[in-house]
Short mmCIF file of C-alpha atoms in Angstrom, two decimals:
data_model
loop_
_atom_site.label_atom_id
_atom_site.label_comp_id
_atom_site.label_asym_id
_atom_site.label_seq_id
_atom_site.Cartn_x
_atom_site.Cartn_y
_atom_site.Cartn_z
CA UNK A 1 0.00 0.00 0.00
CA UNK A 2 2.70 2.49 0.45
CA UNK A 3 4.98 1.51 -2.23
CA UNK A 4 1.80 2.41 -4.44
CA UNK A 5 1.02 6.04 -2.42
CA UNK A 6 4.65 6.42 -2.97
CA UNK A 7 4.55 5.69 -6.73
CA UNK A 8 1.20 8.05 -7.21
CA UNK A 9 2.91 10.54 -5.30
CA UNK A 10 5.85 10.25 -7.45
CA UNK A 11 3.74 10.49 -11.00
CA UNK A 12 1.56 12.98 -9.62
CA UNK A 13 5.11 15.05 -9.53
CA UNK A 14 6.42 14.56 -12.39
CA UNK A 15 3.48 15.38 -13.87
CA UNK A 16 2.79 18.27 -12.70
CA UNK A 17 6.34 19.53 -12.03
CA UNK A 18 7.30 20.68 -15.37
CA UNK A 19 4.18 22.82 -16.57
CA UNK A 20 2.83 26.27 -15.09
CA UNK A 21 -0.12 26.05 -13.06
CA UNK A 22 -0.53 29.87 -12.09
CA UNK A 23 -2.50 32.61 -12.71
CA UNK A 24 -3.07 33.19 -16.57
CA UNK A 25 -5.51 35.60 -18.71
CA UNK A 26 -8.28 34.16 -19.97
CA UNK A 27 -6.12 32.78 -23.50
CA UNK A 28 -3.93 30.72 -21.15
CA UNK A 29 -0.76 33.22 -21.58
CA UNK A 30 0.94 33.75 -17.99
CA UNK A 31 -0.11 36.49 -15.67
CA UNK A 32 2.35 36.66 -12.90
CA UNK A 33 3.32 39.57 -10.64
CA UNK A 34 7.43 40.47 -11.49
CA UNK A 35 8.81 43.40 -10.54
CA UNK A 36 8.88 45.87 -13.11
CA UNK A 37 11.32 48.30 -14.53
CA UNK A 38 11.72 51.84 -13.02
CA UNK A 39 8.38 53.89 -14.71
CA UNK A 40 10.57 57.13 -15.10
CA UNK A 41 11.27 56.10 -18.47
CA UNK A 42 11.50 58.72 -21.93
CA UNK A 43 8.44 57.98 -23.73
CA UNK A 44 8.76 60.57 -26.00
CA UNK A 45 11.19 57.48 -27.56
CA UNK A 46 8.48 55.21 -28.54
CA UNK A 47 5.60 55.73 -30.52
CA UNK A 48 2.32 53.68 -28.32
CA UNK A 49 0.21 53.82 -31.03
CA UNK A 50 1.96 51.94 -33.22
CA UNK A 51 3.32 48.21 -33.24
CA UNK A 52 6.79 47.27 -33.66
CA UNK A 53 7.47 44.27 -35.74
CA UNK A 54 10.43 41.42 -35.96
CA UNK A 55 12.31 41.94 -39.07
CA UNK A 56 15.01 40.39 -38.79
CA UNK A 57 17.73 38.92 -36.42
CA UNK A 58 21.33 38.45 -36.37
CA UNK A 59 24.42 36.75 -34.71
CA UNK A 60 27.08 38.93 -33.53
CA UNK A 61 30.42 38.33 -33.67
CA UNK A 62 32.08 39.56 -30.49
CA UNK A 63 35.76 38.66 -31.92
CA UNK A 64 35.74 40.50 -35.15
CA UNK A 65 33.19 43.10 -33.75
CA UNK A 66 30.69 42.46 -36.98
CA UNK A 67 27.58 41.29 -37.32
CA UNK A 68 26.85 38.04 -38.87
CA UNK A 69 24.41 35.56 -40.58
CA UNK A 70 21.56 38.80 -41.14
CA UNK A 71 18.14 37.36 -42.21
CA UNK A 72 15.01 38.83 -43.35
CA UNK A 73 12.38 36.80 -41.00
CA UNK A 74 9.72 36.86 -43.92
CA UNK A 75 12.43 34.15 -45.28
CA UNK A 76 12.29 32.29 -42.35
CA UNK A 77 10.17 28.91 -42.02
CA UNK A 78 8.86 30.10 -38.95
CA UNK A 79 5.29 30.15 -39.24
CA UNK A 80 4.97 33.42 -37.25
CA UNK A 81 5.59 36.63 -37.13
CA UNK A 82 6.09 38.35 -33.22
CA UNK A 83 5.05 42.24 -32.40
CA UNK A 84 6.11 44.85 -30.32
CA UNK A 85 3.34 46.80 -28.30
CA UNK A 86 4.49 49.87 -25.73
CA UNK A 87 2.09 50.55 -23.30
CA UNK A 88 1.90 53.65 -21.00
CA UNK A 89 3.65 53.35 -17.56
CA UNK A 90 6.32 51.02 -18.90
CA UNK A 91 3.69 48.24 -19.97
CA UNK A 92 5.27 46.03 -23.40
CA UNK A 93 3.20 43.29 -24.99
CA UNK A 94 4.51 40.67 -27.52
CA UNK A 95 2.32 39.41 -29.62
CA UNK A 96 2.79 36.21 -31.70
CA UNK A 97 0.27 36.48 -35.04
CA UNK A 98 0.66 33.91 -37.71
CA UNK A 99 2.27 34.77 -40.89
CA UNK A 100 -1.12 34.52 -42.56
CA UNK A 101 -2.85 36.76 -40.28
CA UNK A 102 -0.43 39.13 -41.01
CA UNK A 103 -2.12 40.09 -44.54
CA UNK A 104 -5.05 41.33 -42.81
CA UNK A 105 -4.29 42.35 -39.35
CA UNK A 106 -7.27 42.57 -36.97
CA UNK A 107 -8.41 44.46 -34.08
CA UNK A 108 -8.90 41.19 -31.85
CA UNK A 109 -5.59 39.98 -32.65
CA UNK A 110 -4.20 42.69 -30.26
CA UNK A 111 -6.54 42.32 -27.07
CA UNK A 112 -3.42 42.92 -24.50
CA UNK A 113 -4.97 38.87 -22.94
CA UNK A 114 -3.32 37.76 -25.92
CA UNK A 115 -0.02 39.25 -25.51
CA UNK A 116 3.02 37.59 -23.30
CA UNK A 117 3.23 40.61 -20.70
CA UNK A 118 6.58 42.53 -20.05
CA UNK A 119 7.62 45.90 -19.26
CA UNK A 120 9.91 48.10 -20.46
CA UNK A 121 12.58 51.12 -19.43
CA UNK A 122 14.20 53.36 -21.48
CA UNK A 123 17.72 55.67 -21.26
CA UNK A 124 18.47 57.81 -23.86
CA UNK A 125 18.57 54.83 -26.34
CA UNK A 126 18.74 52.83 -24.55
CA UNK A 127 16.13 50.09 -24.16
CA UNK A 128 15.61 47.09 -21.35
CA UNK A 129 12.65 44.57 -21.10
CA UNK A 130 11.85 41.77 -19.35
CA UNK A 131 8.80 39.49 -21.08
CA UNK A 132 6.88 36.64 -18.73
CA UNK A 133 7.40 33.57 -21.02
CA UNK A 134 7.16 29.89 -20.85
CA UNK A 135 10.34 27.82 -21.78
CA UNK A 136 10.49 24.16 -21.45
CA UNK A 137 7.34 24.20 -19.61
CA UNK A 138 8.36 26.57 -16.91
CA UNK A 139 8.44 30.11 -15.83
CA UNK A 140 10.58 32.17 -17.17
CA UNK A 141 11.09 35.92 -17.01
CA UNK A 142 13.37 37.33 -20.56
CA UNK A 143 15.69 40.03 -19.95
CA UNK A 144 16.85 41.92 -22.45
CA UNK A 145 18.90 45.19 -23.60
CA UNK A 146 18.88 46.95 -27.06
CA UNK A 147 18.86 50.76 -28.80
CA UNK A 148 16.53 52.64 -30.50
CA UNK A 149 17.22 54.03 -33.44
CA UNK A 150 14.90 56.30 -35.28
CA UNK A 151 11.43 53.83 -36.07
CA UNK A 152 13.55 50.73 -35.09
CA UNK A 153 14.52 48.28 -32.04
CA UNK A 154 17.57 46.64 -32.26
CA UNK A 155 17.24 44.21 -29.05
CA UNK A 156 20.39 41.90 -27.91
CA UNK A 157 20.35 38.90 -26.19
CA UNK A 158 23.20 37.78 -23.76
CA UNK A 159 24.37 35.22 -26.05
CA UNK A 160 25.59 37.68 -29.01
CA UNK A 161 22.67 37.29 -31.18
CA UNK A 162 19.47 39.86 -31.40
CA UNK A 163 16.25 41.08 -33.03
CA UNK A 164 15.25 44.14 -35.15
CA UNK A 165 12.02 45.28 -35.01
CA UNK A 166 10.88 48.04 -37.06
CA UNK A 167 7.94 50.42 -36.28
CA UNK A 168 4.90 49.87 -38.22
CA UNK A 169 1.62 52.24 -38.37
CA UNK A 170 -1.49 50.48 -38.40
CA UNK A 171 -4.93 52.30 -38.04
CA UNK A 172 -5.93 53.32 -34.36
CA UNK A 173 -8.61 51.42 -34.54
CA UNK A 174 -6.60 48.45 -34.47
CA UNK A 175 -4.63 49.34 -30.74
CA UNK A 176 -6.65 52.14 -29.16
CA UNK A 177 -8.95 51.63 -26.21
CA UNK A 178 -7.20 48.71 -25.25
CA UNK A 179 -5.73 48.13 -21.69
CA UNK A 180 -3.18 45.52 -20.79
CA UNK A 181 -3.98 43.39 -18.04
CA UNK A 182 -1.07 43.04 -16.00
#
C-alpha cells in the first residue's frame, strides 16, 4: 500500500512539475506579478500607437566586432511573425500572429490577454525589457537590452545574437482603447 502512495505521489510530480499552473488571462498566456522596470522612463522614444514588428535577427560576432548571418524573418520557415506593443507606464506586450494573419491584421488579434506581458525602461537609447514567457514548460522571465534608433529596435540577447524590429503604423482602430492586463 505504500509503495503504491509512494509511486502516485511520485507520478503525480512529475506530472505536474514541469508545466505552469498559475494565474493566466483568460487565453492561457501567464499572468504573474514580477517586478517591473523603473516607470521614469522617456516615452517621448516610442511611438504607443503603433506596433513594432520582428524583421530580422542576427548573430554577432564579439571577436571581429561584426555582425553576422543577417536574415530577413519573412524568409524564415517560422510560421509566425512576433510584435512589439508599448504601453503607458512602462507596460510592453509581444504578440505572436501567424504569418497569414499578417495580410489582414485585426483588431482582436491585439486584445493585451493575448499578448506575453513585459515591461519596459528606457535611457536615452537605450532600451531594457523583461517578457513573462514559458520555456520548457516553466516560468521564465526574458531580460533583455537593445537601442533605438529612429522607427527601429535593435534588441540583444546575452548570447551575441538579437532582433530588429521596425515600427509599423497600423490604423488606431486596431490598438486604441485597449488596456493591458497586468
Amino acid at each position: 500500500m505504500v509503495k503504491k502512495i509512494i509511486i502516485l505521489l511520485i507520478l503525480f510530480v512529475s506530472t505536474t512539475a514541469c508545466w505552469y499552473i498559475g494565474k493566466t488571462s483568460e487565453y492561457g498566456l501567464p499572468r504573474r506579478k514580477i517586478r517591473p522596470l523603473p516607470e521614469n522612463t522617456d516615452y517621448s522614444k516610442i511611438d504607443t500607437m503603433a506596433l513594432y514588428k520582428l524583421d530580422s535577427y542576427y548573430f554577432y560576432n564579439s571577436l571581429e566586432k561584426k555582425i553576422n548571418d543577417f536574415t530577413k524573418k519573412e524568409n524564415d520557415s517560422y510560421p509566425y511573425i512576433s510584435y512589439l506593443k508599448f504601453y503607458s507606464k512602462g507596460k510592453l506586450g509581444l504578440f505572436v500572429i501567424s504569418k497569414q494573419d499578417t495580410l489582414n491584421l485585426q483588431r482582436c488579434f491585439f486584445n493585451p490577454q493575448k499578448a506575453k506581458m513585459g515591461y519596459y525602461y528606457i535611457e536615452g537609447n537605450k532600451i531594457k525589457t523583461k517578457i513573462l514567457t514559458i520555456g520548457n514548460a516553466t516560468l521564465h522571465i526574458s531580460r533583455k537590452k537593445g537601442f533605438i534608433y529612429n522607427d527601429s529596435i535593435d534588441i540583444r540577447h546575452h548570447n551575441f545574437y538579437g532582433n530588429i524590429f521596425i515600427k509599423r503604423n497600423v490604423p488606431k482602430e486596431l490598438l486604441e482603447g485597449w488596456e493591458p492586463d497586468w
